[in-house]
mmCIF file of N, CA and C in Angstrom:
data_model
loop_
_atom_site.group_PDB
_atom_site.id
_atom_site.type_symbol
_atom_site.label_atom_id
_atom_site.label_comp_id
_atom_site.label_asym_id
_atom_site.label_seq_id
_atom_site.Cartn_x
_atom_site.Cartn_y
_atom_site.Cartn_z
ATOM 1 N N MET B 1 0.828 -1.160 0.000
ATOM 2 C CA MET B 1 0.000 0.000 0.000
ATOM 3 C C MET B 1 0.885 1.240 0.000
ATOM 4 N N ALA B 2 0.491 2.227 -0.787
ATOM 5 C CA ALA B 2 1.249 3.476 -0.866
ATOM 6 C C ALA B 2 1.100 4.259 0.435
ATOM 7 N N LYS B 3 2.136 5.010 0.764
ATOM 8 C CA LYS B 3 2.153 5.785 2.001
ATOM 9 C C LYS B 3 2.308 7.269 1.713
ATOM 10 N N ILE B 4 1.955 8.071 2.702
ATOM 11 C CA ILE B 4 2.115 9.524 2.643
ATOM 12 C C ILE B 4 3.163 9.912 3.674
ATOM 13 N N ALA B 5 4.095 10.766 3.283
ATOM 14 C CA ALA B 5 5.108 11.281 4.197
ATOM 15 C C ALA B 5 4.967 12.795 4.287
ATOM 16 N N VAL B 6 5.306 13.341 5.433
ATOM 17 C CA VAL B 6 5.254 14.780 5.654
ATOM 18 C C VAL B 6 6.613 15.213 6.179
ATOM 19 N N ILE B 7 7.218 16.197 5.504
ATOM 20 C CA ILE B 7 8.562 16.665 5.861
ATOM 21 C C ILE B 7 8.515 18.161 6.144
ATOM 22 N N GLY B 8 9.149 18.568 7.238
ATOM 23 C CA GLY B 8 9.266 19.996 7.535
ATOM 24 C C GLY B 8 9.407 20.260 9.020
ATOM 25 N N GLU B 9 9.187 21.501 9.394
ATOM 26 C CA GLU B 9 9.352 21.924 10.772
ATOM 27 C C GLU B 9 8.403 21.141 11.670
ATOM 28 N N SER B 10 8.910 20.676 12.791
ATOM 29 C CA SER B 10 8.130 19.796 13.662
ATOM 30 C C SER B 10 6.811 20.415 14.107
ATOM 31 N N GLY B 11 6.775 21.689 14.367
ATOM 32 C CA GLY B 11 5.543 22.340 14.787
ATOM 33 C C GLY B 11 4.442 22.306 13.739
ATOM 34 N N LYS B 12 4.804 22.068 12.496
ATOM 35 C CA LYS B 12 3.826 22.039 11.415
ATOM 36 C C LYS B 12 3.515 20.639 10.908
ATOM 37 N N VAL B 13 4.311 19.643 11.284
ATOM 38 C CA VAL B 13 4.117 18.312 10.695
ATOM 39 C C VAL B 13 3.682 17.228 11.681
ATOM 40 N N LEU B 14 3.918 17.410 12.955
ATOM 41 C CA LEU B 14 3.682 16.334 13.921
ATOM 42 C C LEU B 14 2.240 15.836 13.932
ATOM 43 N N GLU B 15 1.267 16.727 13.784
ATOM 44 C CA GLU B 15 -0.127 16.313 13.857
ATOM 45 C C GLU B 15 -0.541 15.388 12.711
ATOM 46 N N PHE B 16 0.193 15.382 11.622
ATOM 47 C CA PHE B 16 -0.130 14.496 10.504
ATOM 48 C C PHE B 16 0.065 13.025 10.875
ATOM 49 N N GLY B 17 0.861 12.768 11.893
ATOM 50 C CA GLY B 17 1.045 11.400 12.367
ATOM 51 C C GLY B 17 -0.249 10.803 12.895
ATOM 52 N N LEU B 18 -1.125 11.649 13.417
ATOM 53 C CA LEU B 18 -2.416 11.164 13.912
ATOM 54 C C LEU B 18 -3.278 10.599 12.793
ATOM 55 N N ALA B 19 -3.032 11.051 11.569
ATOM 56 C CA ALA B 19 -3.791 10.570 10.413
ATOM 57 C C ALA B 19 -3.102 9.394 9.727
ATOM 58 N N GLY B 20 -1.970 8.955 10.277
ATOM 59 C CA GLY B 20 -1.287 7.791 9.732
ATOM 60 C C GLY B 20 -0.151 8.084 8.775
ATOM 61 N N ALA B 21 0.187 9.359 8.607
ATOM 62 C CA ALA B 21 1.291 9.712 7.719
ATOM 63 C C ALA B 21 2.630 9.417 8.390
ATOM 64 N N ILE B 22 3.636 9.209 7.571
ATOM 65 C CA ILE B 22 5.010 9.106 8.061
ATOM 66 C C ILE B 22 5.481 10.534 8.290
ATOM 67 N N VAL B 23 5.803 10.873 9.502
ATOM 68 C CA VAL B 23 6.199 12.237 9.843
ATOM 69 C C VAL B 23 7.707 12.292 9.997
ATOM 70 N N ILE B 24 8.340 13.209 9.240
ATOM 71 C CA ILE B 24 9.786 13.363 9.315
ATOM 72 C C ILE B 24 10.097 14.832 9.638
ATOM 73 N N PRO B 25 10.218 15.151 10.930
ATOM 74 C CA PRO B 25 10.564 16.526 11.285
ATOM 75 C C PRO B 25 11.967 16.863 10.775
ATOM 76 N N ALA B 26 12.088 18.015 10.155
ATOM 77 C CA ALA B 26 13.380 18.448 9.609
ATOM 78 C C ALA B 26 13.432 19.972 9.690
ATOM 79 N N GLU B 27 14.248 20.466 10.581
ATOM 80 C CA GLU B 27 14.322 21.915 10.809
ATOM 81 C C GLU B 27 15.327 22.606 9.882
ATOM 82 N N GLU B 28 16.445 21.963 9.643
ATOM 83 C CA GLU B 28 17.531 22.565 8.864
ATOM 84 C C GLU B 28 17.543 22.018 7.437
ATOM 85 N N PRO B 29 18.088 22.782 6.483
ATOM 86 C CA PRO B 29 18.137 22.315 5.095
ATOM 87 C C PRO B 29 18.795 20.949 4.925
ATOM 88 N N GLU B 30 19.859 20.684 5.667
ATOM 89 C CA GLU B 30 20.530 19.389 5.552
ATOM 90 C C GLU B 30 19.606 18.254 5.983
ATOM 91 N N ALA B 31 18.804 18.508 7.016
ATOM 92 C CA ALA B 31 17.864 17.499 7.508
ATOM 93 C C ALA B 31 16.743 17.270 6.501
ATOM 94 N N VAL B 32 16.318 18.321 5.826
ATOM 95 C CA VAL B 32 15.285 18.176 4.785
ATOM 96 C C VAL B 32 15.813 17.309 3.649
ATOM 97 N N LEU B 33 17.022 17.584 3.206
ATOM 98 C CA LEU B 33 17.616 16.785 2.130
ATOM 99 C C LEU B 33 17.778 15.330 2.555
ATOM 100 N N ALA B 34 18.223 15.107 3.777
ATOM 101 C CA ALA B 34 18.385 13.741 4.273
ATOM 102 C C ALA B 34 17.033 13.039 4.359
ATOM 103 N N ALA B 35 16.019 13.754 4.794
ATOM 104 C CA ALA B 35 14.676 13.171 4.883
ATOM 105 C C ALA B 35 14.176 12.762 3.506
ATOM 106 N N TRP B 36 14.370 13.627 2.520
ATOM 107 C CA TRP B 36 13.935 13.321 1.156
ATOM 108 C C TRP B 36 14.641 12.063 0.641
ATOM 109 N N ARG B 37 15.927 11.987 0.875
ATOM 110 C CA ARG B 37 16.706 10.833 0.397
ATOM 111 C C ARG B 37 16.328 9.541 1.122
ATOM 112 N N SER B 38 15.775 9.660 2.318
ATOM 113 C CA SER B 38 15.448 8.474 3.106
ATOM 114 C C SER B 38 14.088 7.866 2.775
ATOM 115 N N LEU B 39 13.322 8.528 1.919
ATOM 116 C CA LEU B 39 11.981 8.035 1.616
ATOM 117 C C LEU B 39 12.035 6.672 0.944
ATOM 118 N N GLY B 40 11.173 5.796 1.380
ATOM 119 C CA GLY B 40 11.103 4.465 0.795
ATOM 120 C C GLY B 40 10.333 4.468 -0.519
ATOM 121 N N GLU B 41 10.474 3.396 -1.257
ATOM 122 C CA GLU B 41 9.786 3.282 -2.541
ATOM 123 C C GLU B 41 8.276 3.187 -2.380
ATOM 124 N N ASP B 42 7.798 2.877 -1.188
ATOM 125 C CA ASP B 42 6.365 2.766 -0.952
ATOM 126 C C ASP B 42 5.700 4.114 -0.666
ATOM 127 N N VAL B 43 6.476 5.204 -0.611
ATOM 128 C CA VAL B 43 5.914 6.542 -0.399
ATOM 129 C C VAL B 43 5.457 7.098 -1.748
ATOM 130 N N ALA B 44 4.160 7.392 -1.842
ATOM 131 C CA ALA B 44 3.594 7.881 -3.100
ATOM 132 C C ALA B 44 3.331 9.381 -3.088
ATOM 133 N N VAL B 45 3.149 9.953 -1.890
ATOM 134 C CA VAL B 45 2.847 11.380 -1.766
ATOM 135 C C VAL B 45 3.693 11.948 -0.632
ATOM 136 N N VAL B 46 4.265 13.111 -0.882
ATOM 137 C CA VAL B 46 5.034 13.805 0.150
ATOM 138 C C VAL B 46 4.449 15.203 0.312
ATOM 139 N N VAL B 47 4.096 15.543 1.536
ATOM 140 C CA VAL B 47 3.627 16.881 1.860
ATOM 141 C C VAL B 47 4.799 17.619 2.493
ATOM 142 N N LEU B 48 5.086 18.797 1.964
ATOM 143 C CA LEU B 48 6.218 19.598 2.437
ATOM 144 C C LEU B 48 5.731 20.906 3.029
ATOM 145 N N THR B 49 6.403 21.370 4.085
ATOM 146 C CA THR B 49 6.153 22.734 4.525
ATOM 147 C C THR B 49 6.754 23.657 3.475
ATOM 148 N N SER B 50 6.362 24.912 3.484
ATOM 149 C CA SER B 50 6.882 25.828 2.463
ATOM 150 C C SER B 50 8.392 25.992 2.577
ATOM 151 N N ARG B 51 8.921 25.981 3.800
ATOM 152 C CA ARG B 51 10.376 26.102 3.971
ATOM 153 C C ARG B 51 11.098 24.868 3.438
ATOM 154 N N ALA B 52 10.549 23.672 3.695
ATOM 155 C CA ALA B 52 11.153 22.447 3.163
ATOM 156 C C ALA B 52 11.088 22.442 1.638
ATOM 157 N N ALA B 53 9.989 22.935 1.089
ATOM 158 C CA ALA B 53 9.851 22.985 -0.372
ATOM 159 C C ALA B 53 10.898 23.901 -0.994
ATOM 160 N N ARG B 54 11.182 25.018 -0.342
ATOM 161 C CA ARG B 54 12.228 25.919 -0.866
ATOM 162 C C ARG B 54 13.588 25.224 -0.856
ATOM 163 N N THR B 55 13.847 24.445 0.168
ATOM 164 C CA THR B 55 15.111 23.709 0.250
ATOM 165 C C THR B 55 15.226 22.702 -0.890
ATOM 166 N N LEU B 56 14.126 22.052 -1.226
ATOM 167 C CA LEU B 56 14.142 21.002 -2.253
ATOM 168 C C LEU B 56 13.885 21.516 -3.665
ATOM 169 N N ALA B 57 13.680 22.801 -3.818
ATOM 170 C CA ALA B 57 13.351 23.359 -5.136
ATOM 171 C C ALA B 57 14.348 22.892 -6.191
ATOM 172 N N GLY B 58 13.827 22.269 -7.242
ATOM 173 C CA GLY B 58 14.651 21.800 -8.336
ATOM 174 C C GLY B 58 15.371 20.491 -8.077
ATOM 175 N N ARG B 59 15.185 19.905 -6.907
ATOM 176 C CA ARG B 59 15.898 18.668 -6.559
ATOM 177 C C ARG B 59 14.986 17.454 -6.499
ATOM 178 N N THR B 60 13.701 17.639 -6.740
ATOM 179 C CA THR B 60 12.766 16.521 -6.637
ATOM 180 C C THR B 60 12.414 16.006 -8.029
ATOM 181 N N ALA B 61 12.111 14.734 -8.090
ATOM 182 C CA ALA B 61 11.678 14.110 -9.341
ATOM 183 C C ALA B 61 10.152 14.186 -9.414
ATOM 184 N N SER B 62 9.586 13.653 -10.475
ATOM 185 C CA SER B 62 8.138 13.684 -10.611
ATOM 186 C C SER B 62 7.463 12.636 -9.726
ATOM 187 N N TRP B 63 8.225 11.747 -9.149
ATOM 188 C CA TRP B 63 7.679 10.755 -8.236
ATOM 189 C C TRP B 63 8.541 10.703 -7.008
ATOM 190 N N PRO B 64 8.073 10.744 -5.831
ATOM 191 C CA PRO B 64 6.659 10.776 -5.473
ATOM 192 C C PRO B 64 6.036 12.145 -5.709
ATOM 193 N N LEU B 65 4.724 12.141 -5.796
ATOM 194 C CA LEU B 65 3.964 13.373 -5.952
ATOM 195 C C LEU B 65 4.211 14.231 -4.729
ATOM 196 N N THR B 66 4.418 15.523 -4.935
ATOM 197 C CA THR B 66 4.643 16.418 -3.792
ATOM 198 C C THR B 66 3.558 17.483 -3.730
ATOM 199 N N ALA B 67 3.223 17.868 -2.525
ATOM 200 C CA ALA B 67 2.284 18.957 -2.267
ATOM 201 C C ALA B 67 2.940 19.863 -1.230
ATOM 202 N N VAL B 68 2.686 21.161 -1.351
ATOM 203 C CA VAL B 68 3.296 22.132 -0.442
ATOM 204 C C VAL B 68 2.204 22.787 0.396
ATOM 205 N N MET B 69 2.418 22.800 1.706
ATOM 206 C CA MET B 69 1.489 23.472 2.606
ATOM 207 C C MET B 69 1.560 24.978 2.374
ATOM 208 N N PRO B 70 0.449 25.671 2.551
ATOM 209 C CA PRO B 70 0.528 27.130 2.477
ATOM 210 C C PRO B 70 1.363 27.668 3.638
ATOM 211 N N PRO B 71 2.001 28.816 3.428
ATOM 212 C CA PRO B 71 2.842 29.375 4.512
ATOM 213 C C PRO B 71 2.073 29.689 5.769
#
């Protein structure tokens, strides 16, 4: 089954764990990059905070599908 992951500042992502998402808190750019690289092949959707999305700009492929939270 495909999974959803959420990457970004802990204050904005932790509650997604209650809905069953894989939550990967990442405060610094290096942690965001490491989180992205750690995603398993079973992750189909990644939700990013706006700050995490800026860090990954131009570095993501078309899969998994990504969505960005509003600021």
